[in-house]
Coordinates of C-alpha atoms and ligand atoms in Angstrom, one line a residue:
X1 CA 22.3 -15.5 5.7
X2 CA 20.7 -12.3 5.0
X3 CA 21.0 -10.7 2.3
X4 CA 22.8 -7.6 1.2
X5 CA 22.6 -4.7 -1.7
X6 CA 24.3 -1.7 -2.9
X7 CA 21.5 -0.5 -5.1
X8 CA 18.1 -0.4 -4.8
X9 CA 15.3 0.3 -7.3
X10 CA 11.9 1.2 -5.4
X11 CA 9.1 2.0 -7.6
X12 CA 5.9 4.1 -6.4
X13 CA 8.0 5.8 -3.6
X14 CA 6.4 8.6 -3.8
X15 CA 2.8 6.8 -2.7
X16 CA 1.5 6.0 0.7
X17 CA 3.5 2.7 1.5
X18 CA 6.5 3.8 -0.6
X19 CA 7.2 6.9 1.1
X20 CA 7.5 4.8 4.5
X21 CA 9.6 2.2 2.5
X22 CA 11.9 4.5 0.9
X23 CA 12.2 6.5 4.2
X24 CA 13.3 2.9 6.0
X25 CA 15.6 1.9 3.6
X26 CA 17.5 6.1 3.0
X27 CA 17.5 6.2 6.9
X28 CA 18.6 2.4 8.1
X29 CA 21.0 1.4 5.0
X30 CA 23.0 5.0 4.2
X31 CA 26.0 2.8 2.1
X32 CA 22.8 1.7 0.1
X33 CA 21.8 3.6 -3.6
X34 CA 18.1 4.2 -3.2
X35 CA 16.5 5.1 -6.9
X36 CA 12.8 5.8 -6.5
X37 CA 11.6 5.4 -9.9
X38 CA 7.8 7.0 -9.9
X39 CA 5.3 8.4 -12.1
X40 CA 3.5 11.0 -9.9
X41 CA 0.3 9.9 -10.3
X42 CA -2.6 11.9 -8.1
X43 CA -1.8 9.3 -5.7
X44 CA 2.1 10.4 -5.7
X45 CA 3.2 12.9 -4.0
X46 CA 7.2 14.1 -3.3
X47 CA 5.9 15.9 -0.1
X48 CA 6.1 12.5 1.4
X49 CA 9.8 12.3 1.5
X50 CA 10.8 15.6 1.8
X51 CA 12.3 14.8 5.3
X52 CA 14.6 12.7 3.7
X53 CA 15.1 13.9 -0.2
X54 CA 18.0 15.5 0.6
X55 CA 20.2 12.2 1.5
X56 CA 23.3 11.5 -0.1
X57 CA 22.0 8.1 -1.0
X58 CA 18.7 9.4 -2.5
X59 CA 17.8 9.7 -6.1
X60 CA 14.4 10.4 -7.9
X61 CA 13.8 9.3 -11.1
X62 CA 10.3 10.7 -12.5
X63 CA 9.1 7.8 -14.8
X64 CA 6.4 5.3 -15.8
X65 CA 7.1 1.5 -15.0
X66 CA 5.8 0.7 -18.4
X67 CA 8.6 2.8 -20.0
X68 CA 11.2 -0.5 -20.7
X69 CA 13.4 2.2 -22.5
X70 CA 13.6 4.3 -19.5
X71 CA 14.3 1.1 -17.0
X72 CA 16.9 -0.3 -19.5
X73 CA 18.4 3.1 -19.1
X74 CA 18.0 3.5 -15.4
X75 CA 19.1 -0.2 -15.1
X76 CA 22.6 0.7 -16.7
X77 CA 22.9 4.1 -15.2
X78 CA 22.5 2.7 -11.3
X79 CA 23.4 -0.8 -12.1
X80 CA 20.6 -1.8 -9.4
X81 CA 20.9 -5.3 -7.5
X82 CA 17.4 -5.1 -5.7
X83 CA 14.4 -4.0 -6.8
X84 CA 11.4 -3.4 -4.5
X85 CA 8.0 -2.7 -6.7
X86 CA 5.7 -0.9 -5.0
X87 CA 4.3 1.1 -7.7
X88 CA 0.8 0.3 -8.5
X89 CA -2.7 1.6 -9.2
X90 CA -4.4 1.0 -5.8
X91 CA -7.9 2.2 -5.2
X92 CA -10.5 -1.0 -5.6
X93 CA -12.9 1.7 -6.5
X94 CA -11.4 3.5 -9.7
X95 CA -10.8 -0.2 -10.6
X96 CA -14.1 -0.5 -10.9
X97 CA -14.8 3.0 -13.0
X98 CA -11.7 2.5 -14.8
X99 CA -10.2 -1.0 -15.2
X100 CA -8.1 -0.4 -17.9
X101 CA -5.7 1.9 -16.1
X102 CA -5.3 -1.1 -13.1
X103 CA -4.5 -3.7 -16.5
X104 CA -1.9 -0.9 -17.8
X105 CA 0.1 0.0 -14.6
X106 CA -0.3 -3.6 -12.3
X107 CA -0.1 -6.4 -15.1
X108 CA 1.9 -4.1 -17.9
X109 CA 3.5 -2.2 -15.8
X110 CA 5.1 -5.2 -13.3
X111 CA 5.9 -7.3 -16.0
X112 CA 7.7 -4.6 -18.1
X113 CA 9.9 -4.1 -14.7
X114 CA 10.3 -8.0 -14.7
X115 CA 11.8 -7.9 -18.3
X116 CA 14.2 -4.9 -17.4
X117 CA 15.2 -6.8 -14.4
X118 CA 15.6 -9.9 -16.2
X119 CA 17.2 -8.2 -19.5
X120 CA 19.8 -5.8 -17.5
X121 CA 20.6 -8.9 -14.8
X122 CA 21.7 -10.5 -18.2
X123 CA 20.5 -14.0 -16.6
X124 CA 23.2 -13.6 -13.8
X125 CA 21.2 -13.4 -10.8
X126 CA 23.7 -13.8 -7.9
X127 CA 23.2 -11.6 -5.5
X128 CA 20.0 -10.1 -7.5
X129 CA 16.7 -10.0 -6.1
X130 CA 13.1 -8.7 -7.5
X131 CA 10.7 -8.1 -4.3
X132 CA 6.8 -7.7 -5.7
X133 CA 4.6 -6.0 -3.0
X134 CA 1.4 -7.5 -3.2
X135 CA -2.2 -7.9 -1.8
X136 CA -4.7 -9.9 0.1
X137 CA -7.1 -9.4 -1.8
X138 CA -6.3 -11.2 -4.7
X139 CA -7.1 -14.2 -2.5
X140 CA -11.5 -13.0 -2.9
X141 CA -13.7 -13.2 -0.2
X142 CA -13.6 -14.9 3.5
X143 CA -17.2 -15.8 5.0
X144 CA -16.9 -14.9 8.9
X145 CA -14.3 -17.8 9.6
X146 CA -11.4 -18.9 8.4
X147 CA -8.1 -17.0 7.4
X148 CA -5.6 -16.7 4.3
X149 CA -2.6 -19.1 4.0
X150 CA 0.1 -18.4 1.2
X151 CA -1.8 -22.0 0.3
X152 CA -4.9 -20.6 -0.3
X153 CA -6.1 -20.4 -4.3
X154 CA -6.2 -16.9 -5.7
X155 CA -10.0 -16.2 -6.4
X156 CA -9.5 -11.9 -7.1
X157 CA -12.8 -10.3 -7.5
X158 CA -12.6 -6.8 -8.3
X159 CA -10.7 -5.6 -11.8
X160 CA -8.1 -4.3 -8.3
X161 CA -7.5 -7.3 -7.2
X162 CA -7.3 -9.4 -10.7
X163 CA -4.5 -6.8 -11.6
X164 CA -2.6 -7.6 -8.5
X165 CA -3.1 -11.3 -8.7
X166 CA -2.3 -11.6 -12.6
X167 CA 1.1 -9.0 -11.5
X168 CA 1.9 -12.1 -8.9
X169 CA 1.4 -14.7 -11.5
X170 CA 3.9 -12.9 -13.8
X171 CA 6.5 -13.0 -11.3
X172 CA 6.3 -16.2 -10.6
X173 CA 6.6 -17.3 -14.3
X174 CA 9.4 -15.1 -14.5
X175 CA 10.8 -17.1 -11.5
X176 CA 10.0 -20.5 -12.5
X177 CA 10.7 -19.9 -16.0
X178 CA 14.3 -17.9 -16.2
X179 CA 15.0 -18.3 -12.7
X180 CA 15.0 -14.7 -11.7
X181 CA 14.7 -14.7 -7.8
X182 CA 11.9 -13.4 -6.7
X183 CA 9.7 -13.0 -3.6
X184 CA 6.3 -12.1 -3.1
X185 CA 4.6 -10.6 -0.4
X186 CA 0.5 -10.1 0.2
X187 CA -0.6 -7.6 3.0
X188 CA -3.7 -6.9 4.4
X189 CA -5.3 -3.2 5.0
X190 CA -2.5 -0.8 5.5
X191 CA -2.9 3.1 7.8
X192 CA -0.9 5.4 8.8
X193 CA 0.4 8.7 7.9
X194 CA 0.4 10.0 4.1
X195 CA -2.4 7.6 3.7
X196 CA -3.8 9.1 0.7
X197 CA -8.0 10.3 1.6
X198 CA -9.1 8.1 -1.0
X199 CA -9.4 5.3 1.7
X200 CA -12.0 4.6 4.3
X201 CA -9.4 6.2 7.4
X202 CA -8.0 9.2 5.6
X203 CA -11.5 10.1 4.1
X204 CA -13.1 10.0 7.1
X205 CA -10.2 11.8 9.3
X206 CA -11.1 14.5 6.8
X207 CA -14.3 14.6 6.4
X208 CA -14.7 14.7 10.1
X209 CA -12.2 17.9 10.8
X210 CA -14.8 19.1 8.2
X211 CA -17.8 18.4 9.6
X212 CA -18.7 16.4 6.4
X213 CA -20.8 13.4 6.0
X214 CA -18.8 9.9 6.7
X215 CA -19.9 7.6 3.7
X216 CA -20.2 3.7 4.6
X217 CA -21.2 1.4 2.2
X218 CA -23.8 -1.0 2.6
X219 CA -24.7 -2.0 6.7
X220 CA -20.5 -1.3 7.0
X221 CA -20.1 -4.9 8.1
X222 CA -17.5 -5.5 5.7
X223 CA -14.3 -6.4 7.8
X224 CA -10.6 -6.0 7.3
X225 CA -7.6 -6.9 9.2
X226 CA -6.4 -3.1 9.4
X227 CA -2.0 -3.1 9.8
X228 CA 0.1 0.1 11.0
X229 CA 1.8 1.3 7.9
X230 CA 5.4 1.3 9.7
X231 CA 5.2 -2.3 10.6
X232 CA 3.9 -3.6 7.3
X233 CA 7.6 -1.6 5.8
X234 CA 9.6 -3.4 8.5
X235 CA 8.5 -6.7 7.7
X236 CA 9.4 -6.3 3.6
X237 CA 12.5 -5.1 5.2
X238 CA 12.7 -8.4 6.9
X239 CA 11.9 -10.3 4.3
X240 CA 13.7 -8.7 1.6
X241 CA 17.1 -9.5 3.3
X242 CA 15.9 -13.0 4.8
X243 CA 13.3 -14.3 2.9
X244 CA 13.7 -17.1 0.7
X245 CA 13.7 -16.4 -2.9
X246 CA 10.3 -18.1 -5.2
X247 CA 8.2 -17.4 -2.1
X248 CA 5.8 -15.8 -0.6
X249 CA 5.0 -14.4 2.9
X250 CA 1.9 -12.8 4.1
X251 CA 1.7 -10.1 6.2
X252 CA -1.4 -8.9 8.1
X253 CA -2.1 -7.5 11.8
X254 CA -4.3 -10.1 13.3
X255 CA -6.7 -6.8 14.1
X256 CA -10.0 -7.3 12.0
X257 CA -12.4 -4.5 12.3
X258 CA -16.0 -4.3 10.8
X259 CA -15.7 -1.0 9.1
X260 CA -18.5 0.5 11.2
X261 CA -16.7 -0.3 14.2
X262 CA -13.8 1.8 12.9
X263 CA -15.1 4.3 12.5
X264 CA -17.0 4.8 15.7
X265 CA -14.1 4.2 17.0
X266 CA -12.1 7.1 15.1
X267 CA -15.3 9.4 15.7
X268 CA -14.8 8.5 19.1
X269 CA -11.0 9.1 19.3
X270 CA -11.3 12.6 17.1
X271 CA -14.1 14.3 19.5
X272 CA -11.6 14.2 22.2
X273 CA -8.7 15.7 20.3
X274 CA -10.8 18.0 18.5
X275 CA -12.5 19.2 21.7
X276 CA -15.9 18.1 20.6
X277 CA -18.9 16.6 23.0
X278 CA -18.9 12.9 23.0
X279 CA -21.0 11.3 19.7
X280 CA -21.1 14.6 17.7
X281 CA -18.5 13.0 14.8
X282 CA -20.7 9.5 14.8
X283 CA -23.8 11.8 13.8
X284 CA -22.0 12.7 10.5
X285 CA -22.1 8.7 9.7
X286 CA -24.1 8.0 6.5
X287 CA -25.0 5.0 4.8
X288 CA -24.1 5.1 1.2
X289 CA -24.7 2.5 -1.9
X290 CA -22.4 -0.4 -2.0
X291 CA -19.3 -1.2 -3.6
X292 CA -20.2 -3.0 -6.3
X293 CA -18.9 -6.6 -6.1
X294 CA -17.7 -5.7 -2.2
X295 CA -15.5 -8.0 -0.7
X296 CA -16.9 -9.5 3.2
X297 CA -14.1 -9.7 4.9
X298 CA -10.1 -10.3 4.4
X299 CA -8.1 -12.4 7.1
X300 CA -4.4 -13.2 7.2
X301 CA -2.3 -16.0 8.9
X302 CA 1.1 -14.6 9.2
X303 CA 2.5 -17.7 11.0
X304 CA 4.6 -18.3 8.2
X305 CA 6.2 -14.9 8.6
X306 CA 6.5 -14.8 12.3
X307 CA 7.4 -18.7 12.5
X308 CA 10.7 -18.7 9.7
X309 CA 11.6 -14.9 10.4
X310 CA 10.1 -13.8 13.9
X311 CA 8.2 -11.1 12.7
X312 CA 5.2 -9.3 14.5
X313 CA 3.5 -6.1 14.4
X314 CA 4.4 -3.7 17.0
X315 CA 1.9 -1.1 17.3
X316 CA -1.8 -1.9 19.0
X317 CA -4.6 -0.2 16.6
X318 CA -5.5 1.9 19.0
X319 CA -2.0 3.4 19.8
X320 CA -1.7 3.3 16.0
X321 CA -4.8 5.0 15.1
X322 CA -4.4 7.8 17.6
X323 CA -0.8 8.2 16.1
X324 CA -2.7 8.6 13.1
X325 CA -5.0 11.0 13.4
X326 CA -2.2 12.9 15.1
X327 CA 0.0 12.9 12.0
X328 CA -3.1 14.5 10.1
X329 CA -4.1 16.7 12.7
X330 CA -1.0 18.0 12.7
X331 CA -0.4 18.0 8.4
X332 CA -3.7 19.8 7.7
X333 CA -1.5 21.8 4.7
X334 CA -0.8 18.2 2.9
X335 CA -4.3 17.1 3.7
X336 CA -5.3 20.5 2.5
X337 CA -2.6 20.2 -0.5
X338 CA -4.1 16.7 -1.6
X339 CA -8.0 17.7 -1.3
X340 CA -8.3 20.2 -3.7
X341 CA -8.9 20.5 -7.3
X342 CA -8.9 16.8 -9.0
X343 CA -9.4 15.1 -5.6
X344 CA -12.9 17.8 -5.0
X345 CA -13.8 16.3 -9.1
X346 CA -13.4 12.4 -7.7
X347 CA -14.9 13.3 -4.8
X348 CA -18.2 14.4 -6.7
X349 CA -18.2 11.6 -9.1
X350 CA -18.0 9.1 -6.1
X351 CA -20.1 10.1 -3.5
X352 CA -22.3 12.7 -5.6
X353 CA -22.8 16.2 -5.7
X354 CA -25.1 16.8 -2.6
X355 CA -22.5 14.9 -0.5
X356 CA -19.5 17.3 -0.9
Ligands
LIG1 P1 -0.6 4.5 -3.6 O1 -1.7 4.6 -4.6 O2 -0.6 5.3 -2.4 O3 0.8 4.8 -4.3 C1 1.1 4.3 -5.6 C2 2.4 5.0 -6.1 O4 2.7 4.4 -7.4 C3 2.2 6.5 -6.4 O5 3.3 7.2 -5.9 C4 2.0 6.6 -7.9 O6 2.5 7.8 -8.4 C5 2.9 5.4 -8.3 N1 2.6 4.9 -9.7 C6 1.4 4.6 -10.1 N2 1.4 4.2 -11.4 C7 2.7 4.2 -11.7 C8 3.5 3.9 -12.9 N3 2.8 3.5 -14.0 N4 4.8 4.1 -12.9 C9 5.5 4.5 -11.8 N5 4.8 4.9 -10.7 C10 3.5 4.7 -10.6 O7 -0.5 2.9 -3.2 P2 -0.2 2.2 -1.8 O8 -1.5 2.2 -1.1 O9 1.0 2.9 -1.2 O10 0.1 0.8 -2.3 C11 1.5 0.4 -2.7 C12 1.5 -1.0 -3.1 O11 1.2 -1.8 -2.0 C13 0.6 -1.4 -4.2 O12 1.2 -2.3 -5.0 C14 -0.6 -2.0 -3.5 O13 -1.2 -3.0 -4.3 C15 0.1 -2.7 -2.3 N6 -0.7 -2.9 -1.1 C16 -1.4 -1.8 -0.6 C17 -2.1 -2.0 0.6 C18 -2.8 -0.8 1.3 O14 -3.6 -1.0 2.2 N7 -2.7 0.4 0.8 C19 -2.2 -3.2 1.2 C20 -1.5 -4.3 0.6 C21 -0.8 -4.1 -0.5
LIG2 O1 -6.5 -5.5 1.7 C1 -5.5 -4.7 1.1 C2 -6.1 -3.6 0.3 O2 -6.7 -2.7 1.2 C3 -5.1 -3.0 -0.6 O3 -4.6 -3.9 -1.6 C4 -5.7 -1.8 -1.4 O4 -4.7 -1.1 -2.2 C5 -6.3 -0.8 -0.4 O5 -6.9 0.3 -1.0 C6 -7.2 -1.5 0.6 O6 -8.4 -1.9 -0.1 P1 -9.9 -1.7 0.5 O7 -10.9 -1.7 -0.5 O8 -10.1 -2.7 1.6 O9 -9.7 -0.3 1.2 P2 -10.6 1.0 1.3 O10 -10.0 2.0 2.3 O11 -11.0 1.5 0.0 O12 -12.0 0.4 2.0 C7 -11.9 -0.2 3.3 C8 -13.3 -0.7 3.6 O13 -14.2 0.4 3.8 C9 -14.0 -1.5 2.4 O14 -14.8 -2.5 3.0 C10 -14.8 -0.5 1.7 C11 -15.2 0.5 2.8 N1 -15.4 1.9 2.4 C12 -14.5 2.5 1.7 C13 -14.6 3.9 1.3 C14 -13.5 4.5 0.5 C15 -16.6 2.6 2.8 O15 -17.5 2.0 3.5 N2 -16.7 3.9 2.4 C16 -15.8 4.6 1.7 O16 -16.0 5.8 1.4

């Protein structure tokens, strides 16, 4: 029977998934209280949702997740029955320049939020449910074959991906031990508008509108099973009101690219629309240093997911990718709004001075 909520705690709405999530839930549930609880990190951003802040059943609640004062309070104030936790630090390679930050906000941070849930649900959990938005990554590495089951043994390699799998091993404790329902789910690659230009699409959307260099690590065989950003929000949706509570569900697109594929593809795609002669974008490719401790390639089996709740992703990566680099085409003031000053500082740190 599915599920159903009159108040919803989303953390991180203000991110890249979040702001799709949030916009789902205001727009397809307006009898539902929808509380984004987010710290504005660089990676948040309220431009994301201005489309939709205005909503009678919209509330934003600046705030850290490792704050339990602040959720006790926000807990009592909009007596929440759902939470979905999205909030997260979520860029494998600050992990790697600064780990501590991913240990604070994904394994402090999430099981802070469990407490408050736990605490302020005062052990009653009828009708209560704590959604964790996860990874794939924190199952390590495929060779080329093979594919990730919600079997398969968590084997996280980067400080990312350790965070995210020790923040699912906390809910699950908090499951098994006090019996607060929970559900997990692990997604693969996520694009799509208000993708922040961090990541391998949005960087290189941007760099190529500016003519600059498109950094690929390594040969850029590395592969990942790349999901449109609107369907990986419409299955948490799914599963949030019909998923069965102590699980977890992967999600992933079935669509895996080798990175250099990608972007010869998005070259390809972004001369037409931008007027340019055929292979002037794929000249700007550039073959960088490697990630350390890069990940091959990540593969998800969603049969669970499509077999129990009919779920599949709608949108082909093409359509999706065109879509895309339409959305940023057509935003270059956010793009422009997110590139400058501390983003231009990261920038220089990460891919060096001569690169910029
Ligand atoms: P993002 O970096 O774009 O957004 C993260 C959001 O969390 C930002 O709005 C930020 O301000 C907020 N935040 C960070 N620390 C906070 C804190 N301490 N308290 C409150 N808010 C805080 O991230 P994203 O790419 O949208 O990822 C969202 C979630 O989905 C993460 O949990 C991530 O692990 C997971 N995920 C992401 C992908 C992907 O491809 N992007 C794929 C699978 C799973
Ligand atoms: O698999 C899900 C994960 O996908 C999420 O949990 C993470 O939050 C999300 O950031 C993403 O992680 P990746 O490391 O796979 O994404 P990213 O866009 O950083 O990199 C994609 C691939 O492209 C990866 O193999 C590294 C490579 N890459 C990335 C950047 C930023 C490059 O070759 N050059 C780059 O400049």
């Amino acid at each position: 029977m599915e599920r159903k909520h009159q108040s919803i705690l989303i953390t991180g709405g203000a991110g890249f998934i979040g702001s799709h999530l949030t916009r789902l839930f205001v727009n397809k549930y307006p009898d539902t209280q929808i509380v984004n609880l987010d710290k504005l990190t660089y990676a948040g951003n309220l431009k994301n949702l201005k489309d939709i802040d205005q909503r009678p059943n919209y509330h934003f609640e600046k705030g850290d997740i490792c704050d339990g004062e602040l959720l006790k309070k926000l807990f009592a104030k909009y007596k929440f029955d759902g939470v979905l936790h999205c909030a997260a630090e979520s860029h494998v390679d600050r992990s790697i320049s600064d780990p501590l930050a991913f240990v604070k906000t994904n394994v402090l941070g999430t099981a802070t939020l469990l407490n408050a849930a736990k605490e302020n649900w005062q052990n009653n959990f009828e009708g209560k449910l704590f959604y964790h938005i996860s990874t794939d990554e924190v199952y390590g590495s495929l060779g080329n074959t093979g594919y990730f089951t919600e079997n398969t043994p968590y084997d996280p390699r980067s400080p990312y991906s350790a965070s995210k799998a020790s923040s699912d091993h906390f809910v699950r404790a908090y499951h098994h031990t006090y019996g607060l329902p929970t559900i997990i789910s692990n997604c693969s690659n996520n694009y799509g508008p208000y993708h922040f230009p961090e990541k391998l699409i949005p960087l290189c959307i941007n760099n190529i509108i500016h003519n600059k260099p498109l950094p690929i690590y390594g040969e850029g065989l590395n592969i990942r099973d790349w999901l449109f950003v609107e369907d990986h929000v419409k299955a948490i949706d799914l599963i949030f009101h019909n998923g069965k509570t102590g699980e977890t569900y992967n999600i992933g697109g079935h669509n895996e690219w080798k990175n250099i594929d990608i972007i010869r593809e998005l070259c390809k795609q972004m001369d037409k629309k931008l007027g340019r002669h055929p292979g002037t974008s794929e000249k700007l490719i550039t073959y960088v240093k490697d990630r350390a401790g890069h990940d091959l390639r990540y593969a998800i089996d969603a049969t669970k997911l499509s077999k129990e709740l009919g779920w599949k992703p709608s949108v082909q990566f093409e359509e999706g990718l065109a879509k895309t680099i339409d959305w940023y085409l057509n935003n270059e003031e956010w793009l422009e709004n997110v590139t400058s000053g501390a983003y231009m500082k990261y920038y220089e740190e990460m891919y060096g001075g001569d690169y910029v």
